[in-house]
Short mmCIF file of C-alpha atoms in Angstrom, two decimals:
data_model
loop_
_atom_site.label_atom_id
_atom_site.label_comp_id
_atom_site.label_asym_id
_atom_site.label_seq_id
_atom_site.Cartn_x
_atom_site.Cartn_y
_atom_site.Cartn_z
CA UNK A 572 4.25 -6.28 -0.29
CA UNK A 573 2.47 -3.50 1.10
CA UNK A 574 0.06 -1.56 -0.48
CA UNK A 575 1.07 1.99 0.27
CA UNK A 576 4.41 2.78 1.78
CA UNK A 577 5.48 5.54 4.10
CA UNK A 578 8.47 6.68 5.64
CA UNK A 579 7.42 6.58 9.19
CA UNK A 580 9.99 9.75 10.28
CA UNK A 581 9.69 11.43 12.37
CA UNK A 582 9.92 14.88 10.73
CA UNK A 583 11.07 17.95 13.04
CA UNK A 584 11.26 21.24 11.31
CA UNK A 585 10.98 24.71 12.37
CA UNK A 586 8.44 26.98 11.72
CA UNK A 587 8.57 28.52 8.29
CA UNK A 588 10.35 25.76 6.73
CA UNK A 589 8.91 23.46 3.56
CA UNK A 590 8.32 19.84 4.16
CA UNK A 591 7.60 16.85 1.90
CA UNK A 592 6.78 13.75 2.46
CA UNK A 593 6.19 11.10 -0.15
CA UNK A 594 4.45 7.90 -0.18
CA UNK A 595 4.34 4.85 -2.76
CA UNK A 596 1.57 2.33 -3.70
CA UNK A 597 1.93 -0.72 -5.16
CA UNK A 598 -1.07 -1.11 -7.12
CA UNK A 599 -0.60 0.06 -11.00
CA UNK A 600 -4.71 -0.07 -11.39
CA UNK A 601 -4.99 2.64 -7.99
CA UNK A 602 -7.96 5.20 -8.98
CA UNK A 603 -7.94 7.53 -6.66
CA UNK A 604 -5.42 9.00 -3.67
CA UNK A 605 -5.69 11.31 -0.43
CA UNK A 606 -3.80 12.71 2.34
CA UNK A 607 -5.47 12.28 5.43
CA UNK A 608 -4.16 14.06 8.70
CA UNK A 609 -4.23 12.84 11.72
CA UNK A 610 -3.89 14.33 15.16
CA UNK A 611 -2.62 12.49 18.75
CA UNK A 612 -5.66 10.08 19.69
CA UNK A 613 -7.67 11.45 17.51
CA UNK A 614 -9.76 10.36 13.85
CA UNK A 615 -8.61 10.68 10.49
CA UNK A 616 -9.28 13.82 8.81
CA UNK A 617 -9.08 14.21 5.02
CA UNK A 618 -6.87 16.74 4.44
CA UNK A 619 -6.46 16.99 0.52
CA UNK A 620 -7.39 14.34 -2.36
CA UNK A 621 -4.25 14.02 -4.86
CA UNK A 622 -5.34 14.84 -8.31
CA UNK A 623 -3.31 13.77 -11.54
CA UNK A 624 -2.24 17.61 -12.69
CA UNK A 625 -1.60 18.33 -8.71
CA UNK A 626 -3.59 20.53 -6.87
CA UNK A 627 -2.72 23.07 -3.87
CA UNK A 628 -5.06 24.00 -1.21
CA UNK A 629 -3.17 27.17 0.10
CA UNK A 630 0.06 26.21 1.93
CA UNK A 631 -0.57 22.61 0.61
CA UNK A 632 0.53 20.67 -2.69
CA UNK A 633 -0.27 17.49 -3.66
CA UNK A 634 1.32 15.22 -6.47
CA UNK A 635 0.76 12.18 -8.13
CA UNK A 636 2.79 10.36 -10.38
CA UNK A 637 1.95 7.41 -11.81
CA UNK A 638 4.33 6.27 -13.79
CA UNK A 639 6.17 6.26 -10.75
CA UNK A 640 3.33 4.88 -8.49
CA UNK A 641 4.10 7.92 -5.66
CA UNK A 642 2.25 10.37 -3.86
CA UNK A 643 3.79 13.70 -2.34
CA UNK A 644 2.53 16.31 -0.05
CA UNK A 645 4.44 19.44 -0.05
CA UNK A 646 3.83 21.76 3.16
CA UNK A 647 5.23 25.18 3.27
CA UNK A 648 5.53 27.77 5.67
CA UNK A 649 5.06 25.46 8.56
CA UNK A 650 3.16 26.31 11.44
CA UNK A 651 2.84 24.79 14.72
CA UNK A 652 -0.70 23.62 13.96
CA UNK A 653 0.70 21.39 11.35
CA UNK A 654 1.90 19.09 13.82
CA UNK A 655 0.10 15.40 12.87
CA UNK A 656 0.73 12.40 11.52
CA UNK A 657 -0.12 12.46 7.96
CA UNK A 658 -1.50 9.51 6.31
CA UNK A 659 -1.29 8.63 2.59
CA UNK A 660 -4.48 6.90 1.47
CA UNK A 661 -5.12 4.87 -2.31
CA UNK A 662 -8.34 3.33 -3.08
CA UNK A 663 -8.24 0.32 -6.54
CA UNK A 664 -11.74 0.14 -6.30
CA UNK A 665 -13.18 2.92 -4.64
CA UNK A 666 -14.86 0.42 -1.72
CA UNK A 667 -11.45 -0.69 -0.48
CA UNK A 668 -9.00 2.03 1.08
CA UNK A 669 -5.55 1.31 2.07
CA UNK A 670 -3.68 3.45 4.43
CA UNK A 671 0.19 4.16 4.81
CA UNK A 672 1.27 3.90 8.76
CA UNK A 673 1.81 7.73 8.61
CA UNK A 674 4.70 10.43 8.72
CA UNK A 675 5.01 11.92 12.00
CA UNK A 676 5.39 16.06 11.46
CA UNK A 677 6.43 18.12 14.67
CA UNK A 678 7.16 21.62 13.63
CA UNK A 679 9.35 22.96 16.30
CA UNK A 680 9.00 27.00 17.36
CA UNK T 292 -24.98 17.25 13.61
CA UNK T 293 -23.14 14.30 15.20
CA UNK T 294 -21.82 12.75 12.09
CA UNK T 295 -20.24 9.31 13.18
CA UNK T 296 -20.36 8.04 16.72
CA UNK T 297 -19.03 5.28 18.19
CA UNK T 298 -19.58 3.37 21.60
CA UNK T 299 -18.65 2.77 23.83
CA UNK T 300 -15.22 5.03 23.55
CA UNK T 301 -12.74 2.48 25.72
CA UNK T 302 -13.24 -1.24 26.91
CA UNK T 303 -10.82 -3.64 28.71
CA UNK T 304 -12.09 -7.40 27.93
CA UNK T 305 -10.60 -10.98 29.12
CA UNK T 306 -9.41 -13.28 26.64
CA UNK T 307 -12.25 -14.98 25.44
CA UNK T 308 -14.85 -12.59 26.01
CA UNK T 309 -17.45 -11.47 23.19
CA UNK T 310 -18.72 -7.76 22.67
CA UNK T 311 -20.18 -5.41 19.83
CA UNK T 312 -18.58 -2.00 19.08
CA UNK T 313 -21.48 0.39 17.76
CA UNK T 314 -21.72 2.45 15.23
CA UNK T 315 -23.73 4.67 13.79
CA UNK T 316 -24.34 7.98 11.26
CA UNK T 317 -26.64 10.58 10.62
CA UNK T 318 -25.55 11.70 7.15
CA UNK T 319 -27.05 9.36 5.26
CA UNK T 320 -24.14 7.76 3.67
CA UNK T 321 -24.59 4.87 1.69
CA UNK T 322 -20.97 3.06 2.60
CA UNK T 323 -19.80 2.25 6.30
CA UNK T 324 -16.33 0.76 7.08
CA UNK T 325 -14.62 -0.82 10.24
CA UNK T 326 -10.53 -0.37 10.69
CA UNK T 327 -8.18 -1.35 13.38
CA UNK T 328 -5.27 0.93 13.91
CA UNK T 329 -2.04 -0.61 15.42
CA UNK T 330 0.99 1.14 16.15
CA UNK T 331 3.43 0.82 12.70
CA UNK T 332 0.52 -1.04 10.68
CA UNK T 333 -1.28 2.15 10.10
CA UNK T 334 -5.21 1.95 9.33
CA UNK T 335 -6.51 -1.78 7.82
CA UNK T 336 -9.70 -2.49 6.70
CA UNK T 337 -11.93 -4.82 8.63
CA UNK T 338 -14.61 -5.08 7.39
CA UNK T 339 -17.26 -2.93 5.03
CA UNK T 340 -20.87 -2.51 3.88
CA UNK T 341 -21.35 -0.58 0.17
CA UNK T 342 -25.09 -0.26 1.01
CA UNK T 343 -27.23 -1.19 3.23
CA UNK T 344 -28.10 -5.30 3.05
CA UNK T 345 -24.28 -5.59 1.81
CA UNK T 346 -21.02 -6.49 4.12
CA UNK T 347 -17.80 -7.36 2.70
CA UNK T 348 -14.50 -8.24 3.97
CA UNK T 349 -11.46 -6.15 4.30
CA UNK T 350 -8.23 -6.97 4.60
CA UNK T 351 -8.38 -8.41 8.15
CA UNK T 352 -11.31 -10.13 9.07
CA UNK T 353 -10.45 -13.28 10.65
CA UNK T 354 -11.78 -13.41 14.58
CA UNK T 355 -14.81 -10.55 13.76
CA UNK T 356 -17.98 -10.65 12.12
CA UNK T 357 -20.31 -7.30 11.39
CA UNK T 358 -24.20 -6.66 11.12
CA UNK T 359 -25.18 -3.47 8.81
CA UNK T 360 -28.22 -3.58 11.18
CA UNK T 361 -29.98 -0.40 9.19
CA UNK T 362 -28.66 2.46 6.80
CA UNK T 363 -27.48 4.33 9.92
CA UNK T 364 -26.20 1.73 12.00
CA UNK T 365 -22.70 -0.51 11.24
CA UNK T 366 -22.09 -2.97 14.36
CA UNK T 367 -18.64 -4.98 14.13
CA UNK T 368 -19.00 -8.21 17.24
CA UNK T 369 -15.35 -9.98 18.30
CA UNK T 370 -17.15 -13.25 19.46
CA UNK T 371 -14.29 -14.66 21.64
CA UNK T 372 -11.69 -11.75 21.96
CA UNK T 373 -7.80 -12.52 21.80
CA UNK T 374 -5.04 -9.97 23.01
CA UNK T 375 -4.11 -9.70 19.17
CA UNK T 376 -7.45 -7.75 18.95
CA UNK T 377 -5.92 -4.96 21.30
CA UNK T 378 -6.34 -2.03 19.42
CA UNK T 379 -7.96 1.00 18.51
CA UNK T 380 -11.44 0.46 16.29
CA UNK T 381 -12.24 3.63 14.10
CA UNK T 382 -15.81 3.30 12.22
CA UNK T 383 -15.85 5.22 8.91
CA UNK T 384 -18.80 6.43 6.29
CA UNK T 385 -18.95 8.16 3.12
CA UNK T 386 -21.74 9.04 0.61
CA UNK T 387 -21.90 7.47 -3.04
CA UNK T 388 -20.04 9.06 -5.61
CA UNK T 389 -17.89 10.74 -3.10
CA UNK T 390 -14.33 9.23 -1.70
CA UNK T 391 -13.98 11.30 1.30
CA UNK T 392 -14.01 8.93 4.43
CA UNK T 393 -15.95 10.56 7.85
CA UNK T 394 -14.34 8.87 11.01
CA UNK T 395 -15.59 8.46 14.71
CA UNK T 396 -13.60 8.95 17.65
CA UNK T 397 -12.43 5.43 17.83
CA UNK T 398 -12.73 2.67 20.30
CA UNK T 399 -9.88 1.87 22.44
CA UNK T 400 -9.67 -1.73 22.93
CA UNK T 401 -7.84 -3.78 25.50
CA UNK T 402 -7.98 -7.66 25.89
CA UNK T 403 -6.08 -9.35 28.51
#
């Protein structure tokens, strides 16, 4: 079984609309969780870690639930520049990192 | 401030050829980490190094081996490349007590 799951989309929305994606792990002992985005041939960027209460960085909400063993990422408004694939990252041990294969976001004008 | 860079940026190698992606960084960070990225596998861990002296495997190891030549410098060597190892090679760091990853530009990899 894999250790983080993903639907792979792809997502096409229009600008201005609210997008989630969500993303499981399989690992009950998991410590810590991010959303990394990531744009065409380019790096990983860390976009947001994913705390236990949630957290928001402006149009940006991250979830955790562990009873549940998911991650969400909540985008609203949607702009353009949102376009990526975002990547749902878990770390058991804080030297190993596991990565989802990515949702693919293209917000459409 | 470069942060992490990575050479050489592509490469096109025959079966059964060796080479040694670089890697290096210039903030210090304690922790360096090699991935592969293949299309619908996502990021998987090679190899890492929690300090310098230290390497450990990842998840995906088999057919690479990896020197943490200095604090700066992370170098992962295919010694007799196979087309499985097409691919593109990101190098990673991040400081102690911190979980944020820094990536390089990646390493496009062919082997034919």
């Amino acid at each position: 079984r894999k250790e983080v799951e993903q639907d792979p989309g792809p997502f096409n929305v229009p600008e201005g609309a609210t997008v989630a994606f969500n993303c499981t792990y399989s690992n009950s002992a998991s410590q810590s969780f991010f959303w990394y985005r990531q744009d065409c041939r380019k790096e990983p960027k860390l976009l947001m870690s994913v705390y236990s209460s949630g957290n928001e960085d402006g149009r940006f909400t991250a979830q955790l639930n562990r009873a549940s063993q998911y991650i969400s990422l909540l985008i609203r408004d949607s702009k353009l520049s949102d376009s990526a694939t975002y990547l749902c990252v878990v770390t058991p041990t804080g030297n190993q990192f596991y990565f989802g294969t990515g949702t693919s976001l293209t917000v459409i004008p | 401030n470069a942060g992490v860079t990575q050479t050489p940026k592509f490469q096109v190698l025959k079966t059964g050829q060796s080479m040694t992606l670089q890697c290096a960084q210039d903030m210090n960070h304690n922790s360096m980490y090699w991935y592969r990225q293949d299309p619908g596998m996502g990021l998987r861990l090679i190899y890492y190094s929690a300090s310098e002296g230290t390497t450990d495997k990842g998840e995906v190891p088999n057919g690479y081996n990896v020197s943490r030549l200095n604090k700066r410098e992370f170098s992962l060597r295919l010694e007799s490349a196979a087309p499985s190892q097409t691919s593109v090679y990101f190098c990673a760091s991040r400081t102690s007590g911190a979980y944020e990853q820094y990536f390089g530009p990646g390493t496009r990899l062919t082997v034919t």
